[in-house]
Short mmCIF file of C-alpha atoms and ligand atoms in Angstrom, two decimals:
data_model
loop_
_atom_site.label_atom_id
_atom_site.label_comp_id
_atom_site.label_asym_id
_atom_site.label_seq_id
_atom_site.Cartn_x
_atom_site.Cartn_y
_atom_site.Cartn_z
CA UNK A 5 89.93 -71.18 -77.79
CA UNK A 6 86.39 -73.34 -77.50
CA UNK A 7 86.46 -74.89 -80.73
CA UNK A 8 90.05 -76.34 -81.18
CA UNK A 9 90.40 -79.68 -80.80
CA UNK A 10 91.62 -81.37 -77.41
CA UNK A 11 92.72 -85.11 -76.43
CA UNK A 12 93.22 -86.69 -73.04
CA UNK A 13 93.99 -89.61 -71.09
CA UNK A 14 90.93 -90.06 -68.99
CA UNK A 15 91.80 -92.94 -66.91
CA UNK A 16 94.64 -93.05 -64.18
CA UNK A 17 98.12 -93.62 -65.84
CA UNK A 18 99.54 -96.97 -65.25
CA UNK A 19 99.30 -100.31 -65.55
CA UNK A 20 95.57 -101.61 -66.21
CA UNK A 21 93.68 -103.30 -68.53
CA UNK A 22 92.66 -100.55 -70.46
CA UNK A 23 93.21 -96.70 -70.88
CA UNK A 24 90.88 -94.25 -72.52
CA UNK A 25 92.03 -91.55 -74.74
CA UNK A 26 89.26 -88.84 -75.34
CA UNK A 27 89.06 -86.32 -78.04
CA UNK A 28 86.68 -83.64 -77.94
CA UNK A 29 86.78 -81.17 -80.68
CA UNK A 30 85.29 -80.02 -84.35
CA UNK A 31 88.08 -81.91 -85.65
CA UNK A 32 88.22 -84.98 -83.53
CA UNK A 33 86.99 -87.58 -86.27
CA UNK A 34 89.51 -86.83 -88.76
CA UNK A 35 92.28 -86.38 -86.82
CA UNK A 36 91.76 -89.89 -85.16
CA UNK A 37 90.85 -91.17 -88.80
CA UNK A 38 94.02 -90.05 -89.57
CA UNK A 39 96.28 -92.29 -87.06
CA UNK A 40 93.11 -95.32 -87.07
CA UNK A 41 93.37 -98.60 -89.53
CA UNK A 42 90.45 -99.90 -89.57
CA UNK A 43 86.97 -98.32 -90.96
CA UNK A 44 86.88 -95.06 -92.22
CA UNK A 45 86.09 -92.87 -89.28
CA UNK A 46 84.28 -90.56 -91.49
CA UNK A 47 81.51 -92.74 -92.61
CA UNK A 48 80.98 -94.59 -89.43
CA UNK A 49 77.22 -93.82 -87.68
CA UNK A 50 77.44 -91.60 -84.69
CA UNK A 51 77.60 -93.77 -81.49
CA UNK A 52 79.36 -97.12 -82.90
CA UNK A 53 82.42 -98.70 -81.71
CA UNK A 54 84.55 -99.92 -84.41
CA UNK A 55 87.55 -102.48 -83.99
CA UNK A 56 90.63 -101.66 -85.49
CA UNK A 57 94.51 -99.95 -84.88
CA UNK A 58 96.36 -97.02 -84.01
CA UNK A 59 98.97 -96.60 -86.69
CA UNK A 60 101.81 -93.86 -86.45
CA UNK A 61 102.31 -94.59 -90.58
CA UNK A 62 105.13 -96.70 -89.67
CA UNK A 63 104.23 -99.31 -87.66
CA UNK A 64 100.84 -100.35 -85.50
CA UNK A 65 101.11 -98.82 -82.15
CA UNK A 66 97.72 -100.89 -80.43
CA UNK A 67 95.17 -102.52 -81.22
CA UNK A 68 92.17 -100.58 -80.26
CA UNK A 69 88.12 -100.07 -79.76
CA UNK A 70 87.49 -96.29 -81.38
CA UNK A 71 84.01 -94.59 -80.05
CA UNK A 72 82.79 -91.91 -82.15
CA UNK A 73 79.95 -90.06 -80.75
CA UNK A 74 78.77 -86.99 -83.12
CA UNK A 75 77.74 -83.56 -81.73
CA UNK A 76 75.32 -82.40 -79.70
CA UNK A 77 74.26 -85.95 -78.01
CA UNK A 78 77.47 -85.83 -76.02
CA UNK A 79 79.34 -85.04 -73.34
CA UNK A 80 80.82 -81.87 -74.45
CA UNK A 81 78.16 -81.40 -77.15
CA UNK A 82 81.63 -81.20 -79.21
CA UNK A 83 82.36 -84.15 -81.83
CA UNK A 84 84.01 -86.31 -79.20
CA UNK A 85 86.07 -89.89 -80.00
CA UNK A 86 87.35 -92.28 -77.54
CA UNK A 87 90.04 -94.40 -77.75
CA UNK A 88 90.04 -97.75 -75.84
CA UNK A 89 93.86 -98.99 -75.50
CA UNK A 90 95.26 -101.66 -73.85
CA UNK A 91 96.32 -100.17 -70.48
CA UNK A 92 99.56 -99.38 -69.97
CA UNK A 93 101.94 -96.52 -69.83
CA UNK A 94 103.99 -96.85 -72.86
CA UNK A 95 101.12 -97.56 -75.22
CA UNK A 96 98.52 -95.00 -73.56
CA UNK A 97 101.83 -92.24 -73.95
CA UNK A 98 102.46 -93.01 -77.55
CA UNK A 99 98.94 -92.45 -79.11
CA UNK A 100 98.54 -89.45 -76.80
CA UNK A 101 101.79 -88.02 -78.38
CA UNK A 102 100.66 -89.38 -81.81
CA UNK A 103 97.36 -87.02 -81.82
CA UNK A 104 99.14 -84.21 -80.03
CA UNK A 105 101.68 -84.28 -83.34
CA UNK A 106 98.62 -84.62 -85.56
CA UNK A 107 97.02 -81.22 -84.42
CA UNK A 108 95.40 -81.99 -81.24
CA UNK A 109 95.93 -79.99 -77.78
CA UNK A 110 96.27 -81.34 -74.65
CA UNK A 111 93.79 -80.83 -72.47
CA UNK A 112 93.69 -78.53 -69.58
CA UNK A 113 92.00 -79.79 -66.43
CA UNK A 114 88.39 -80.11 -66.46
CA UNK A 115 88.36 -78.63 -70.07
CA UNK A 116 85.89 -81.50 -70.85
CA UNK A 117 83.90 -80.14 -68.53
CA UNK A 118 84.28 -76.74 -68.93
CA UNK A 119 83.23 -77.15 -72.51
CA UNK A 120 79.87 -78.90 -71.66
CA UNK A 121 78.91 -75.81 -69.52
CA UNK A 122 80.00 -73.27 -72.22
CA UNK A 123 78.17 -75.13 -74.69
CA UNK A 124 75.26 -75.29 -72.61
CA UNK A 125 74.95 -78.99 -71.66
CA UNK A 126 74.92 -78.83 -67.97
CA UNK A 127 74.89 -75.49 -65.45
CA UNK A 128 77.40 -75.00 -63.01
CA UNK A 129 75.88 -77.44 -59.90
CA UNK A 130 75.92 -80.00 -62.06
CA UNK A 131 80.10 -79.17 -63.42
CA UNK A 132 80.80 -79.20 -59.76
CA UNK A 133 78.96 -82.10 -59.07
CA UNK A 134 80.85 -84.18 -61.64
CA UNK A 135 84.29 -83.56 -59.72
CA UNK A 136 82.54 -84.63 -56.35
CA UNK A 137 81.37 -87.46 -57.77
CA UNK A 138 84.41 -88.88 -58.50
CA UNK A 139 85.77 -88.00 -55.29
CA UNK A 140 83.13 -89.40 -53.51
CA UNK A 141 84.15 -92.31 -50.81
CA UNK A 142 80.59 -93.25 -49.08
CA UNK A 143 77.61 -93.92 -50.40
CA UNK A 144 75.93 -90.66 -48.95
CA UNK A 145 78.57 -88.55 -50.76
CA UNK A 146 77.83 -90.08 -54.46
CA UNK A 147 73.87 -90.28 -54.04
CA UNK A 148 74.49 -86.46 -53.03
CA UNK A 149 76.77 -85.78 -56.10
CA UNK A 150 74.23 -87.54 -58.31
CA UNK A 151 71.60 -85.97 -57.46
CA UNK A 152 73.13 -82.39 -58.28
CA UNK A 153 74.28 -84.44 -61.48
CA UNK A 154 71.06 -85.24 -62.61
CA UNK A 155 69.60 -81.34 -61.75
CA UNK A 156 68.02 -81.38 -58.83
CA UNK A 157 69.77 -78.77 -57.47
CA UNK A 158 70.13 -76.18 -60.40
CA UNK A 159 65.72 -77.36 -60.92
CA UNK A 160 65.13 -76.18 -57.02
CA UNK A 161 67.30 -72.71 -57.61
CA UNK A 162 65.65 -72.44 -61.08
CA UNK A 163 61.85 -73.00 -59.42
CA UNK A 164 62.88 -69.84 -57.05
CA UNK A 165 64.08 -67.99 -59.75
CA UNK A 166 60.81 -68.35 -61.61
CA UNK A 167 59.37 -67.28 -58.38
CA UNK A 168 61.08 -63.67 -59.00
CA UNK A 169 60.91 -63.82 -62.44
CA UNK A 170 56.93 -63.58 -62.23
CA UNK A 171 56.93 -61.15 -58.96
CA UNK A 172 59.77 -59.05 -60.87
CA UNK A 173 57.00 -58.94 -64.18
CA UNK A 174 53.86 -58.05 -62.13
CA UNK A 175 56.23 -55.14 -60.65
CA UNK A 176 56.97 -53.85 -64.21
CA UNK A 177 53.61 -53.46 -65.08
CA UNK A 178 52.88 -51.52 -61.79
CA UNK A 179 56.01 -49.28 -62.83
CA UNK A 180 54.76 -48.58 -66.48
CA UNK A 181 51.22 -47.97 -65.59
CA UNK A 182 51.18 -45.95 -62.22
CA UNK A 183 47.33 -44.92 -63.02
CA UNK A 184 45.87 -48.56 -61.66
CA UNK A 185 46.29 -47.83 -58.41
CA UNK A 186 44.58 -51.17 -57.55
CA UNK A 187 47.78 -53.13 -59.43
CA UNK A 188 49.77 -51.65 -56.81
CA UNK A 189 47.89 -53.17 -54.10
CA UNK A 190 47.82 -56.75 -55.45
CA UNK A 191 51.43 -56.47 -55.90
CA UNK A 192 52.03 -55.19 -52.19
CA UNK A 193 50.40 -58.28 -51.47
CA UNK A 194 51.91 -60.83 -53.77
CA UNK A 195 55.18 -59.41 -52.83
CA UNK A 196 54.77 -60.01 -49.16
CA UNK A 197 53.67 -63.83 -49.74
CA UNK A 198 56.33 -64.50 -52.47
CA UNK A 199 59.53 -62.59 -50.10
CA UNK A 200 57.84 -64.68 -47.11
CA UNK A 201 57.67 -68.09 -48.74
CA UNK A 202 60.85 -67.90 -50.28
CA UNK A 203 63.12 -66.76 -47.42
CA UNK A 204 61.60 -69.26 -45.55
CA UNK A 205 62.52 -71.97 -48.70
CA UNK A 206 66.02 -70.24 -49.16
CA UNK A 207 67.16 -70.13 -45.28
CA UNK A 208 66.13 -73.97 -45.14
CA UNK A 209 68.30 -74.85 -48.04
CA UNK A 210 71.17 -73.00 -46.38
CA UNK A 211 70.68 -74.38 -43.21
CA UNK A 212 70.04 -78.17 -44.10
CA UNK A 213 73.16 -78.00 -46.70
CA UNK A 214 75.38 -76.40 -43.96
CA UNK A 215 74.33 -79.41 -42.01
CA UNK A 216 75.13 -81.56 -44.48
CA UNK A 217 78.13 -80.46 -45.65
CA UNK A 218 79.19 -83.38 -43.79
CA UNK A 219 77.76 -86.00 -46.29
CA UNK A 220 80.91 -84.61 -48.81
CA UNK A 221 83.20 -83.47 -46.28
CA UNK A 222 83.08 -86.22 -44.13
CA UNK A 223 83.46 -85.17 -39.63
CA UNK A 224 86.60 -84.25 -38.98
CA UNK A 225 87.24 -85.55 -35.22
CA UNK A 226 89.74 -84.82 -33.00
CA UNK A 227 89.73 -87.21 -29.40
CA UNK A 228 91.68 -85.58 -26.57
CA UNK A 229 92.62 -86.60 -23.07
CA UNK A 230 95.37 -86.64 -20.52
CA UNK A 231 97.25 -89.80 -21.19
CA UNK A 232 96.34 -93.20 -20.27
CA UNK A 233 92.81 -92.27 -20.35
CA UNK A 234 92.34 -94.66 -23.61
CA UNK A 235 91.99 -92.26 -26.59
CA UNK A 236 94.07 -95.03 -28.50
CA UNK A 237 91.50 -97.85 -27.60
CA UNK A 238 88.70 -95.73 -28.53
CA UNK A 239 90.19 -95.11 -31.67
CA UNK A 240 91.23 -98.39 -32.15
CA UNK A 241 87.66 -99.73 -31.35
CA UNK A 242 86.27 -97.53 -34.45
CA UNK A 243 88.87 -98.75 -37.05
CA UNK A 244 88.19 -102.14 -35.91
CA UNK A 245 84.71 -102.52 -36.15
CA UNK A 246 84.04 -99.87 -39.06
CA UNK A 247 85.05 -99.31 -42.42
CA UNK A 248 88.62 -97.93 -41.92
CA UNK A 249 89.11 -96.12 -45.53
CA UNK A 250 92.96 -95.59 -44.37
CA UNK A 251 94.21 -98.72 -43.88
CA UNK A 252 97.88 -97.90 -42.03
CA UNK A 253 97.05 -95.70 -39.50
CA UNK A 254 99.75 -93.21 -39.63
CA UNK A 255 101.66 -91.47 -36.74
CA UNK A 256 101.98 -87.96 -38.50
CA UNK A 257 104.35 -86.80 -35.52
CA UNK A 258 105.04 -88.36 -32.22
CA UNK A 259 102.06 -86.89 -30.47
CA UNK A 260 99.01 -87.65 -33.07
CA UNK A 261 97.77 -90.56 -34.66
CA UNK A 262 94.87 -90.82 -37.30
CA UNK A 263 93.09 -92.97 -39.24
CA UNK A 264 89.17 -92.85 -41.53
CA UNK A 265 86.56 -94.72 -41.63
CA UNK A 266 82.88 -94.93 -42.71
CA UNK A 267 80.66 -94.67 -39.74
CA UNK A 268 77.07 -95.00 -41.27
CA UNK A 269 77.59 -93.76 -44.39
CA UNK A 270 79.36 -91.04 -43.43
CA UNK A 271 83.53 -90.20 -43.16
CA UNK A 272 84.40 -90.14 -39.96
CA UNK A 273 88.32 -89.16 -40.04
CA UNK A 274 89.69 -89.59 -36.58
CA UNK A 275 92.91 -88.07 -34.74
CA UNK A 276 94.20 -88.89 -31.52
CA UNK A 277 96.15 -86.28 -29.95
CA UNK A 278 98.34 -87.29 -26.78
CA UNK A 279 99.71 -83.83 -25.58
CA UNK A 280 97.01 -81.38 -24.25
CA UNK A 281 98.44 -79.91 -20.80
CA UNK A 282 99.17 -77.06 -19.30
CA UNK A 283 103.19 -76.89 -19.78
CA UNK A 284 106.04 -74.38 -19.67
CA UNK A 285 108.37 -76.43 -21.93
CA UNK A 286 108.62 -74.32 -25.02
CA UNK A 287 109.03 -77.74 -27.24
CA UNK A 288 105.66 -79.00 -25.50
CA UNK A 289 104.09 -75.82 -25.73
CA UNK A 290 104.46 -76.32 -29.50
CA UNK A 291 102.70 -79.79 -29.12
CA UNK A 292 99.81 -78.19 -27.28
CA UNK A 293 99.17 -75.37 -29.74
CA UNK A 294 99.18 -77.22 -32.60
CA UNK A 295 96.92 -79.68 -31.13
CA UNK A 296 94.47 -76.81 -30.41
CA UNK A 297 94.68 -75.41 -33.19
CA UNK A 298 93.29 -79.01 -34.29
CA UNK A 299 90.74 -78.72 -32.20
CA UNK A 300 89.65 -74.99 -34.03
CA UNK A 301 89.11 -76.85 -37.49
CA UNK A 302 87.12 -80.37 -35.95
CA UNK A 303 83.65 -80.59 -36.37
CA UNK A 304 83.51 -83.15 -33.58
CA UNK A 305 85.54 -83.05 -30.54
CA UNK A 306 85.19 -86.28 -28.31
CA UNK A 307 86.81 -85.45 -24.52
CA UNK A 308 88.16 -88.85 -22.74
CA UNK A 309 88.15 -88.65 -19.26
CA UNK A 310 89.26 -91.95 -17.57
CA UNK A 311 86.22 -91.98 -14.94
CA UNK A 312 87.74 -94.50 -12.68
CA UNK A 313 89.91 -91.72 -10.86
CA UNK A 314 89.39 -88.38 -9.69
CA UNK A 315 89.75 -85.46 -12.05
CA UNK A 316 92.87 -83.55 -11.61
CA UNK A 317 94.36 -79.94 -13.14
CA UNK A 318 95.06 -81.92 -16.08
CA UNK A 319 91.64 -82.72 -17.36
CA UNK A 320 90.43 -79.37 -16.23
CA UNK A 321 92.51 -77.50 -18.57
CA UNK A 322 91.19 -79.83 -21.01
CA UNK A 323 87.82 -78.98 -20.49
CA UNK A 324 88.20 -75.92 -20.32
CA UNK A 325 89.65 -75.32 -23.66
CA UNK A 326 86.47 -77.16 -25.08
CA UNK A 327 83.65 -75.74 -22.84
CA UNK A 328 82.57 -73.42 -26.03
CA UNK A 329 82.48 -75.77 -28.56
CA UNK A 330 80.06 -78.69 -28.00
CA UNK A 331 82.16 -81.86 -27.38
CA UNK A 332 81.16 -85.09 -26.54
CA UNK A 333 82.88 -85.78 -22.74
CA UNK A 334 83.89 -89.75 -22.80
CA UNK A 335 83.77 -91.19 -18.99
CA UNK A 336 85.58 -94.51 -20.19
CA UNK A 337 86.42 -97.32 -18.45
CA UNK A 338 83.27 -97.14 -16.97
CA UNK A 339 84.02 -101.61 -16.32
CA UNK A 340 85.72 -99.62 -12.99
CA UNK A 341 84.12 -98.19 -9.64
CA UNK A 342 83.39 -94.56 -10.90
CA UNK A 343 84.93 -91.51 -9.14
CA UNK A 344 83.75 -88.91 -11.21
CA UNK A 345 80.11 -86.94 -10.34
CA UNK A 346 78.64 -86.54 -13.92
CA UNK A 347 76.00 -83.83 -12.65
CA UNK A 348 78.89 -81.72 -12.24
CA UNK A 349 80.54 -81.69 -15.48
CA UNK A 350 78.79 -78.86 -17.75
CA UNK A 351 78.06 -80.54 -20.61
CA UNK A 352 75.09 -81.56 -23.03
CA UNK A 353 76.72 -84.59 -24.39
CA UNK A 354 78.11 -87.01 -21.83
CA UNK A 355 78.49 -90.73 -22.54
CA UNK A 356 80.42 -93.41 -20.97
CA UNK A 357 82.24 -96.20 -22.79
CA UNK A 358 83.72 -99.20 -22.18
CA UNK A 359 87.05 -100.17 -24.41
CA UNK A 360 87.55 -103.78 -23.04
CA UNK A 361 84.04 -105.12 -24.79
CA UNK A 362 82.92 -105.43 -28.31
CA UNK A 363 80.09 -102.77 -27.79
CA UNK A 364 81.64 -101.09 -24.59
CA UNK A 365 81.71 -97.59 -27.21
CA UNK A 366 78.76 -98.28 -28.61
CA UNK A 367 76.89 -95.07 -26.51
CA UNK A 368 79.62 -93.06 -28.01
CA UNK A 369 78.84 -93.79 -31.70
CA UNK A 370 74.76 -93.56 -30.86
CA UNK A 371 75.68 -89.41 -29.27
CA UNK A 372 77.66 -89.10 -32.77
CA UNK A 373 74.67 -90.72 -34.51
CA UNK A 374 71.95 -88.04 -33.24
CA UNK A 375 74.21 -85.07 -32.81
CA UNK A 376 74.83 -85.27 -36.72
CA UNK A 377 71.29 -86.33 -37.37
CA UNK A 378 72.96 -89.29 -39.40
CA UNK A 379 69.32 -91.20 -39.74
CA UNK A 380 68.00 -88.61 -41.30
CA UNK A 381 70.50 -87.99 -44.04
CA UNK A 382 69.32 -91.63 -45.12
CA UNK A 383 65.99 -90.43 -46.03
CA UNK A 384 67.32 -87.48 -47.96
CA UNK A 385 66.11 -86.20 -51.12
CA UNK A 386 69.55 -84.73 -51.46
CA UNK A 387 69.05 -81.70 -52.96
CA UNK A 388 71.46 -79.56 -51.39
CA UNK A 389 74.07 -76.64 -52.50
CA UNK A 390 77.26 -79.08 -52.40
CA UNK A 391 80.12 -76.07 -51.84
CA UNK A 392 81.69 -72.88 -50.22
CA UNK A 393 80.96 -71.36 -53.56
CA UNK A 394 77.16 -72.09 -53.76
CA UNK A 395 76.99 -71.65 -49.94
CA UNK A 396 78.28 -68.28 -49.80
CA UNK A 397 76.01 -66.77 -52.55
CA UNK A 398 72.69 -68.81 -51.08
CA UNK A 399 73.31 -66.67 -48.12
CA UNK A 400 73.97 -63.48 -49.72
CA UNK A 401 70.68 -64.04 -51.85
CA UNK A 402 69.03 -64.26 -48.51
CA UNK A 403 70.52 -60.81 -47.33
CA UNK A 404 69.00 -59.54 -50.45
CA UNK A 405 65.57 -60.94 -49.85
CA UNK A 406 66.37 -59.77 -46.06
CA UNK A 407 66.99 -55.63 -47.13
CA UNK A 408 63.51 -56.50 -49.69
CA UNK A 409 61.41 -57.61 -46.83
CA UNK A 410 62.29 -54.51 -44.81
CA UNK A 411 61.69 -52.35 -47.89
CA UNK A 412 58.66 -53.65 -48.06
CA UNK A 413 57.91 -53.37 -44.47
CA UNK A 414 58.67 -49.81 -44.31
CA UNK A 415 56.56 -49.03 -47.07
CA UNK A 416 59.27 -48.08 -49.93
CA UNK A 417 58.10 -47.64 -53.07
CA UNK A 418 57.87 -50.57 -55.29
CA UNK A 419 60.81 -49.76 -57.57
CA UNK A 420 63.42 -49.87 -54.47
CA UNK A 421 62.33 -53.59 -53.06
CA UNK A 422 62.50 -54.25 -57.33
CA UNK A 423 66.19 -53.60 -57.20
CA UNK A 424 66.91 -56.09 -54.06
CA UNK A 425 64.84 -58.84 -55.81
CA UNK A 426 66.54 -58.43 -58.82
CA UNK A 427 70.19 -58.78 -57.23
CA UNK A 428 68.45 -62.10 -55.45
CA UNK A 429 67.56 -63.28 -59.22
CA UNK A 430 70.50 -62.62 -60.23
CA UNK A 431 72.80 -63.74 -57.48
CA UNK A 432 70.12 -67.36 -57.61
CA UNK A 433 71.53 -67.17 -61.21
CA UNK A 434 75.30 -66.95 -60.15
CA UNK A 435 74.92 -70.24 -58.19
CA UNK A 436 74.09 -72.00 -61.67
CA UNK A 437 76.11 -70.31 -63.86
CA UNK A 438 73.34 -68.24 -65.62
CA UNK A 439 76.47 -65.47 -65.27
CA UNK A 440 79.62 -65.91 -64.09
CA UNK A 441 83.20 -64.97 -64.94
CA UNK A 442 86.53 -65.85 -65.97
CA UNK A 443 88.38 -65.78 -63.58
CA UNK A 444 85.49 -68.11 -61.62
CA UNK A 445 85.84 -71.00 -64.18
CA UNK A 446 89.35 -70.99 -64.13
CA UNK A 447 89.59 -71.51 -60.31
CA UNK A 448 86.55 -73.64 -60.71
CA UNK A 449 88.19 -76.41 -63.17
CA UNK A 450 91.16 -76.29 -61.89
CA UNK A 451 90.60 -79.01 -58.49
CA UNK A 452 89.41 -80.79 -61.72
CA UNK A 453 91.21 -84.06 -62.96
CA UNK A 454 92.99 -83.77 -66.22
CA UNK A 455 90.48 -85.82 -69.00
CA UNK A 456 87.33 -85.29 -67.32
P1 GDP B 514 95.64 -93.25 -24.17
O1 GDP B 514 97.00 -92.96 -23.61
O2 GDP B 514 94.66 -92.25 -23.70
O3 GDP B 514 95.63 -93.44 -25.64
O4 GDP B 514 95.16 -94.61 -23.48
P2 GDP B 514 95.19 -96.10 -24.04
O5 GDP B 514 94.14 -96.33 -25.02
O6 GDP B 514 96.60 -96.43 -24.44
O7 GDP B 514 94.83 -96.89 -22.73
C1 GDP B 514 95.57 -96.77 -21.53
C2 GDP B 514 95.33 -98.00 -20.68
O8 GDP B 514 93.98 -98.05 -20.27
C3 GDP B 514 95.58 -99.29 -21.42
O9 GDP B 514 96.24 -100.18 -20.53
C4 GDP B 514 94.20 -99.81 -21.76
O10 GDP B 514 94.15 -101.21 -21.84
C5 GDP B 514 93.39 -99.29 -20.62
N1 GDP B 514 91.99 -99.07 -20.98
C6 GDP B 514 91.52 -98.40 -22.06
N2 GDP B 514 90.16 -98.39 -22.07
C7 GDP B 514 89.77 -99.07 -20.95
C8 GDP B 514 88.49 -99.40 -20.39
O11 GDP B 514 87.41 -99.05 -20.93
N3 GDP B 514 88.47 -100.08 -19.22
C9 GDP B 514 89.64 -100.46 -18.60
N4 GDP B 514 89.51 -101.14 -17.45
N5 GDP B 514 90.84 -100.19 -19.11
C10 GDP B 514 90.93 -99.49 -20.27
#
């Protein structure tokens, strides 16, 4: 039901200095006025912050700061009141319970949210954007987040859309009046420039936010090498001298260790893996498969060969198991005579590092730098579609626009390429929220946090 009346606790549970208790709702002023001593709720001006106490009709519970913020100039565009407690479990529990017995409901997660989309406030980019926001651990992540949050994103879908909507109109009037033959012509034409411009728009957006996916999902890398090669010191070298965002770095099982950091601006979550051989110990062989199956599900693989001896089976298998999928080959401890001919290692990325000085790795992090075009993201505007979700219907907008360029190539008539642009409109829309379903805001909200 959209217009009952719902309470949270919006801040993280436990001891702090203060909690926040939201209520969102047609009813959330006198249903707060009810527990509140202090002013009369009712009367207050929309926006204020009044001073007073959370009674149960017994006995004071807190002494509070009440917020009441009148529909539509807020969040939810709902009525919505928030309670400022003094942090801490007991207190935060008991005026929660206190509201739930006066009528409110608890909220579900994201409902907060989810009620500012129904009620129109923000589209869909911008709901999403508010979760990765508050997930967001580097800078690159939030300015990313932000920038859907403040429309950016749903403004450059919404300027294609308008795009169609005008092509989609001209097409109409070619439909309802055959007889100007000449119509038809100038829409052949504007059809061809519009399907042109915007595939070309559309297959840039996919292809920069697939790149870019990065700046929210951080690079998952996975370092591999026979031992003794110095995957630890490598490793070790990056948590030092960066940002480590994990500060125990945690031996998940015997054979991998891991840690995260912030390499410019970006999350660079590291695993060492010791076991990668050729074996035919079943207990080993486990070892070995799950650490390639690691390897499937890395977006950056770094290779450490040790380069001051020869290359035997061992690293061979190694590099064989990686030859498809770009990795960066390490020749470390390159401080030693070298005994390994680069020009015959296969490979387009091949650095060489030195553990023992403060910027012996440093050609390691410059091959990450440029490989993930990590400068660039610094200049970004930004704008780009944040998630599987908006990902996966981007590109089948683009297979519509595809089978509507080919109609149009092959000379169909004007009503068939209508019926692909109009799935791209409406598919453009999908990615907003313009239509969606159910089932699609219930999976949506619920990665959301309870009381946001
Ligand atoms: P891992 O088994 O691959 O993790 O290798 P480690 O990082 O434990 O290193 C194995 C040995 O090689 C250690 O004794 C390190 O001190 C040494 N080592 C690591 N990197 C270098 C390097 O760049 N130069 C030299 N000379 N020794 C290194």
């Amino acid at each position: 039901m959209i217009n009952d009346t719902i309470v949270a606790i919006s801040t993280k549970l436990g001891v702090g200095a203060i909690s926040i208790i939201r209520v969102s709702g047609d009813n959330a002023i006198p249903l707060v006025n009810k527990v509140f001593r202090g002013k009369d709720l009712a009367k207050v001006d929309s926006h204020t912050i009044n001073y007073g106490f959370i009674n149960n009709g017994k006995e004071d519970i807190d002494e509070v700061l009440v917020t009441v913020m009148k529909a539509p100039k807020t969040f939810t565009r709902e009525d919505i009141v928030e309670i400022n407690c003094h942090g801490g479990i007991a207190t935060t529990l008991s005026i929660l319970d206190l509201l739930i017995e006066h009528g409110a409901r608890q909220a579900e997660k994201g409902e907060f949210t989810k009620r500012a989309f129904l009620n129109g406030r923000i589209d869909l980019t911008e709901a999403e954007s508010v979760m990765d926001l508050i997930e967001s651990k580097t800078d690159n992540s939030r300015k990313l987040a932000l920038s859907s949050l403040e429309g950016n994103l749903k403004k450059y879908i919404n300027s294609f859309r308008d795009k169609l909507k005008h092509v989609l109109a001209n097409i109409e009037v070619n439909i309802d009046y055959p007889e100007y033959y000449d119509i038809e012509e100038v829409t052949r034409k504007e059809l061809k420039e519009v399907i042109t411009s915007l595939e070309k728009d559309l297959k840039n957006l996919v292809t920069k936010s697939e790149e870019r996916q990065i700046i929210k999902n951080g690079i998952k890398t996975i370092i591999i090498g026979r031992p003794n090669v110095g995957k630890s010191s490598i490793l070790n070298r990056f948590l030092k001298e960066d940002k480590a965002i994990v500060t125990d770095i945690e031996g998940t099982t015997r054979d991998i260790v891991e840690g995260s950091i912030i390499f410019d601006g970006i999350e660079l979550s590291l695993i060492d893996t010791a076991g990668i051989r050729d074996t035919d110990n079943l207990a080993e062989k486990i070892g070995v498969e799950k650490s390639l199956s690691l390897i499937d599900k890395a977006n950056l693989i770094i290779v450490v060969l040790n380069s001051s001896e020869e290359l035997i089976d061992n690293d061979m298998f190694i590099l064989d198991k990686v030859k498809d999928k770009n990795p960066i080959i390490v020749l470390n401890k390159n401080d030693l005579p070298s005994k390994i001919d680069k020009s015959k290692l296969d490979f387009k990325h091949i650095v060489s590092t030195n553990t023992n000085t403060l910027d012996g790795i440093e050609p390691l992090k410059e091959e990450i730098k440029s490989m993930f075009k990590l400068s660039e993201i610094k200049e970004d505007n930004y704008t780009y579609l944040a998630n599987e979700r908006q990902l996966t219907l981007a590109k089948k907008a683009l297979k519509s626009l595809g089978d509507a360029k080919v109609s149009l190539e092959t000379d169909a008539p004007v009503d068939i390429i209508e019926i692909d642009l109009k799935e791209v409109f409406d598919i453009l829309g999908s990615i907003t929220g313009e239509s969606y379903s159910d089932e699609l805001l219930d999976e949506l909200f619920a990665n959301f946090c309870v009381g946001k």
